[in-house]
């Protein structure tokens, strides 16, 4: 009797809505407190910091240090290579050693290859993209297979002439406007990816399609961090009506859904029209759509794979290239040694080609060291586990989010002595006989693990090799000077997030010689 006024609306529609909203939220709260207590607590999870609440890859919930990978590496020294904590209602397990990553994401990849389920991914249809797709999806295997086919060594070889053309344009742009090097790197990589995937030629940085995708990614990167939205911790809120108080997120998600569909459909429909008109480049879409006996859902699968590639393949490579520029600015000796190797193997009247790679071991080692020194994705992409498991006596609950701390592995002193030193020679051994001195190839870590290993790994390596070796062949990357003529030394300061890049820095990019200018302007 006393409670009745709480539940019976006193007057008007607003009171109705408020009451409904409160009732819904109470239900969610009760469910979230009751459910864990029913599960019992007899199994011991990996140790870890108590009371720490943070999303797995960003500092969006509790703003602490932005290099969260270092924080995790420090904790692993306190708690061991596998530690865990809870964030909202999620179990996060962080793997900080090559062994733990190999044992779980490699050897047990059958159960450790899912992605964390996310209500916002469902609401915005992002769950259809390969990076976010559940390994339980009936389309997962076909999706991975066709992505691999296209971006394998054989698939990438078809696109080599066009990638080489993009690198030549990059060199020209660096020559005419070196200050905006990031813009030129972005143009180069977006051209290579959109040509390979759709056959689309990007003409400039303000290209209509690129602007659409980049705008979409900006909103996505600033609003869709794991852990930002309450609905991810309480998925039942997916059904919360948008017209109730606090339901504004539904309108936001609906807009995100529409824009996600738009950036998927726009280039795909363009490619289909090109194919129909018969003047198409042998792109991924063309190859897939001209197959015989394709299943009815195939078109949708191809569209979703294609729509993943810009998101996965542009920022990652551009970030790695920015890391390269930063490290070259800070390490002139390594830069000079790589340039000398190129001069003696390739000469100065042509640019390096993919076929030169084997004869350029120092350049190859320098690229490995760029990957190691600051992996573009220091915490990889989170996996999740599809069944309860035990690892070295620790209980890992089904559904836990598994974060591989790639940075911790590539800075593990037992594998890479003096890890804060940039030293490409660590992969070469002191002499040919000295195989023992050779340290592990970081490419085994930076591209991820098990059944989720990067689908564009080979394509990425080829584009990075061609960009880096051609830049080293033609330019010097130096410290910029300030107004007083004093050299500016950029800091080793990196952004947080799934893809991490250097904070904005300046450097001076000058052609190595007149012959280099000729090569950039007129070389074949
Ligand atoms: C330096 C460049 C790159 C790095 C460091 C990188 C790294 C990664 C990592 C760490 C993952 C997650 C693997 C895991 O979950 O264990 C991944 C996934 C993926 N990458 Fe890359 N990547 C790069 C370039 C590319 C490029 C150029 C493409 C395509 C054009 C690409 C396409 C993909 C796709 C489709 C996935 C999702 C695979 C899945 O979830 O099954 N990546 N990448």
Short mmCIF file of N, CA and C and ligand atoms in Angstrom, two decimals, residues 105 115 130-133 140 144 147 151 189 193 197 308-309 312-314 316-317 320 371 376-377 380-383 404 406 445-457 459-460 463-464, ligand 1:
data_model
loop_
_atom_site.label_atom_id
_atom_site.label_comp_id
_atom_site.label_asym_id
_atom_site.label_seq_id
_atom_site.Cartn_x
_atom_site.Cartn_y
_atom_site.Cartn_z
N UNK A 105 46.66 -18.48 -27.27
CA UNK A 105 46.13 -18.01 -28.56
C UNK A 105 46.63 -18.86 -29.73
N UNK A 115 35.91 -13.09 -30.79
CA UNK A 115 36.05 -11.69 -30.41
C UNK A 115 35.07 -11.42 -29.29
N UNK A 130 35.07 -8.36 -40.62
CA UNK A 130 35.90 -9.51 -40.22
C UNK A 130 36.61 -9.26 -38.89
N UNK A 131 37.12 -8.06 -38.67
CA UNK A 131 37.87 -7.79 -37.44
C UNK A 131 36.99 -8.04 -36.21
N UNK A 132 35.70 -7.72 -36.32
CA UNK A 132 34.81 -7.84 -35.17
C UNK A 132 33.98 -9.12 -35.17
N UNK A 133 34.04 -9.87 -36.27
CA UNK A 133 33.13 -11.03 -36.42
C UNK A 133 33.43 -12.12 -35.40
N UNK A 140 32.28 -17.22 -40.72
CA UNK A 140 33.65 -16.88 -40.31
C UNK A 140 34.71 -17.53 -41.21
N UNK A 144 37.31 -15.52 -43.69
CA UNK A 144 38.77 -15.52 -43.52
C UNK A 144 39.46 -16.08 -44.76
N UNK A 147 39.56 -13.58 -47.62
CA UNK A 147 40.44 -12.45 -47.31
C UNK A 147 41.89 -12.88 -47.49
N UNK A 151 44.89 -11.53 -50.24
CA UNK A 151 46.02 -10.77 -49.72
C UNK A 151 47.24 -11.65 -49.47
N UNK A 189 48.62 4.84 -48.93
CA UNK A 189 48.06 3.58 -48.45
C UNK A 189 46.58 3.45 -48.82
N UNK A 193 45.07 0.29 -50.95
CA UNK A 193 44.01 -0.60 -50.43
C UNK A 193 42.76 -0.51 -51.30
N UNK A 197 41.21 -3.65 -53.40
CA UNK A 197 39.94 -4.24 -52.96
C UNK A 197 38.81 -3.95 -53.94
N UNK A 308 35.91 -4.22 -44.55
CA UNK A 308 36.81 -4.30 -43.39
C UNK A 308 38.20 -3.76 -43.73
N UNK A 309 38.57 -3.85 -45.01
CA UNK A 309 39.98 -3.70 -45.36
C UNK A 309 40.52 -2.28 -45.18
N UNK A 312 41.08 -1.82 -41.50
CA UNK A 312 42.18 -2.62 -40.94
C UNK A 312 43.51 -2.32 -41.61
N UNK A 313 43.48 -1.83 -42.84
CA UNK A 313 44.72 -1.80 -43.62
C UNK A 313 45.30 -0.43 -43.90
N UNK A 314 44.63 0.65 -43.49
CA UNK A 314 45.20 1.97 -43.77
C UNK A 314 45.87 2.54 -42.51
N UNK A 316 46.82 1.16 -39.78
CA UNK A 316 47.91 0.32 -39.26
C UNK A 316 49.22 0.60 -40.00
N UNK A 317 49.13 0.66 -41.33
CA UNK A 317 50.35 0.87 -42.13
C UNK A 317 50.83 2.32 -41.97
N UNK A 320 52.61 2.65 -38.72
CA UNK A 320 53.94 2.03 -38.76
C UNK A 320 54.91 2.92 -39.53
N UNK A 371 58.98 -2.53 -36.26
CA UNK A 371 57.83 -3.29 -35.73
C UNK A 371 58.00 -3.55 -34.23
N UNK A 376 52.52 -1.19 -33.95
CA UNK A 376 51.40 -0.29 -34.27
C UNK A 376 50.13 -0.63 -33.50
N UNK A 377 49.99 -1.89 -33.11
CA UNK A 377 48.87 -2.30 -32.24
C UNK A 377 49.47 -2.92 -30.99
N UNK A 380 47.40 -5.55 -29.50
CA UNK A 380 46.73 -6.40 -30.48
C UNK A 380 45.25 -6.05 -30.56
N UNK A 381 44.47 -7.03 -30.99
CA UNK A 381 43.01 -6.89 -30.99
C UNK A 381 42.51 -7.94 -30.01
N UNK A 382 41.66 -7.56 -29.05
CA UNK A 382 41.27 -8.54 -28.03
C UNK A 382 40.59 -9.78 -28.62
N UNK A 383 40.94 -10.93 -28.04
CA UNK A 383 40.26 -12.18 -28.38
C UNK A 383 39.27 -12.47 -27.25
N UNK A 404 46.36 -9.71 -25.65
CA UNK A 404 47.79 -10.04 -25.77
C UNK A 404 48.62 -8.75 -25.71
N UNK A 406 51.37 -7.27 -26.75
CA UNK A 406 52.44 -7.47 -27.73
C UNK A 406 53.66 -6.61 -27.36
N UNK A 445 54.82 -11.67 -33.78
CA UNK A 445 53.93 -11.17 -32.72
C UNK A 445 53.04 -10.02 -33.17
N UNK A 446 53.63 -9.11 -33.95
CA UNK A 446 52.88 -7.86 -34.17
C UNK A 446 51.65 -8.04 -35.07
N UNK A 447 51.57 -9.15 -35.79
CA UNK A 447 50.41 -9.36 -36.65
C UNK A 447 49.35 -10.24 -36.00
N UNK A 448 49.50 -10.52 -34.71
CA UNK A 448 48.45 -11.26 -34.02
C UNK A 448 48.66 -12.76 -34.07
N UNK A 449 47.61 -13.50 -33.68
CA UNK A 449 47.85 -14.89 -33.31
C UNK A 449 46.74 -15.85 -33.75
N UNK A 450 47.17 -17.11 -33.91
CA UNK A 450 46.25 -18.22 -34.13
C UNK A 450 45.33 -17.98 -35.31
N UNK A 451 44.07 -18.35 -35.13
CA UNK A 451 43.12 -18.25 -36.25
C UNK A 451 42.72 -16.82 -36.57
N UNK A 452 43.16 -15.86 -35.73
CA UNK A 452 42.81 -14.47 -36.01
C UNK A 452 43.99 -13.68 -36.53
N UNK A 453 45.08 -14.37 -36.86
CA UNK A 453 46.27 -13.62 -37.31
C UNK A 453 45.88 -12.68 -38.46
N UNK A 454 46.54 -11.54 -38.52
CA UNK A 454 46.20 -10.49 -39.49
C UNK A 454 46.01 -11.07 -40.90
N UNK A 455 44.85 -10.78 -41.49
CA UNK A 455 44.57 -11.31 -42.82
C UNK A 455 45.35 -10.56 -43.90
N UNK A 456 45.86 -9.37 -43.55
CA UNK A 456 46.56 -8.57 -44.57
C UNK A 456 48.05 -8.52 -44.33
N UNK A 457 48.58 -9.50 -43.57
CA UNK A 457 49.98 -9.47 -43.15
C UNK A 457 50.94 -9.36 -44.35
N UNK A 459 50.35 -8.47 -47.48
CA UNK A 459 50.11 -7.21 -48.20
C UNK A 459 50.77 -6.05 -47.44
N UNK A 460 50.63 -6.07 -46.10
CA UNK A 460 51.22 -5.00 -45.28
C UNK A 460 52.73 -5.00 -45.41
N UNK A 463 53.78 -3.61 -48.86
CA UNK A 463 53.63 -2.16 -49.00
C UNK A 463 54.67 -1.45 -48.12
N UNK A 464 54.91 -1.96 -46.91
CA UNK A 464 55.89 -1.31 -46.03
C UNK A 464 57.30 -1.42 -46.59
C1 LIG B 1 51.59 -2.75 -40.08
C2 LIG B 1 50.47 -3.21 -40.53
C3 LIG B 1 49.53 -4.10 -39.80
C4 LIG B 1 49.58 -4.58 -38.53
C5 LIG B 1 50.63 -4.31 -37.46
C6 LIG B 1 48.40 -5.40 -38.34
C7 LIG B 1 48.10 -6.06 -37.17
C8 LIG B 1 46.94 -6.80 -36.99
C9 LIG B 1 46.58 -7.44 -35.75
C10 LIG B 1 47.39 -7.40 -34.45
C11 LIG B 1 45.39 -8.04 -35.95
C12 LIG B 1 44.60 -8.84 -34.92
C13 LIG B 1 45.09 -10.28 -34.88
C14 LIG B 1 44.54 -11.04 -33.71
O1 LIG B 1 43.38 -10.86 -33.36
O2 LIG B 1 45.28 -11.82 -33.09
C15 LIG B 1 44.99 -7.80 -37.31
C16 LIG B 1 43.83 -8.26 -37.87
C17 LIG B 1 43.44 -7.99 -39.16
N1 LIG B 1 44.15 -7.31 -40.12
FE1 LIG B 1 45.96 -6.46 -39.85
N2 LIG B 1 47.68 -5.41 -39.50
C18 LIG B 1 48.33 -4.63 -40.42
C19 LIG B 1 47.94 -4.37 -41.72
C20 LIG B 1 46.83 -4.89 -42.33
C21 LIG B 1 46.46 -4.68 -43.71
C22 LIG B 1 47.29 -3.86 -44.72
C23 LIG B 1 45.27 -5.32 -43.91
C24 LIG B 1 44.44 -5.42 -45.17
C25 LIG B 1 44.56 -4.71 -46.24
C26 LIG B 1 44.89 -5.94 -42.67
C27 LIG B 1 43.75 -6.68 -42.47
C28 LIG B 1 43.41 -7.28 -41.27
C29 LIG B 1 42.15 -7.98 -41.05
C30 LIG B 1 41.04 -8.17 -42.08
C31 LIG B 1 42.18 -8.43 -39.73
C32 LIG B 1 41.08 -9.19 -39.00
C33 LIG B 1 41.38 -10.66 -38.92
C34 LIG B 1 40.36 -11.39 -38.05
O3 LIG B 1 39.79 -10.80 -37.14
O4 LIG B 1 40.12 -12.58 -38.28
N3 LIG B 1 45.86 -5.67 -41.73
N4 LIG B 1 45.96 -7.05 -37.93
#
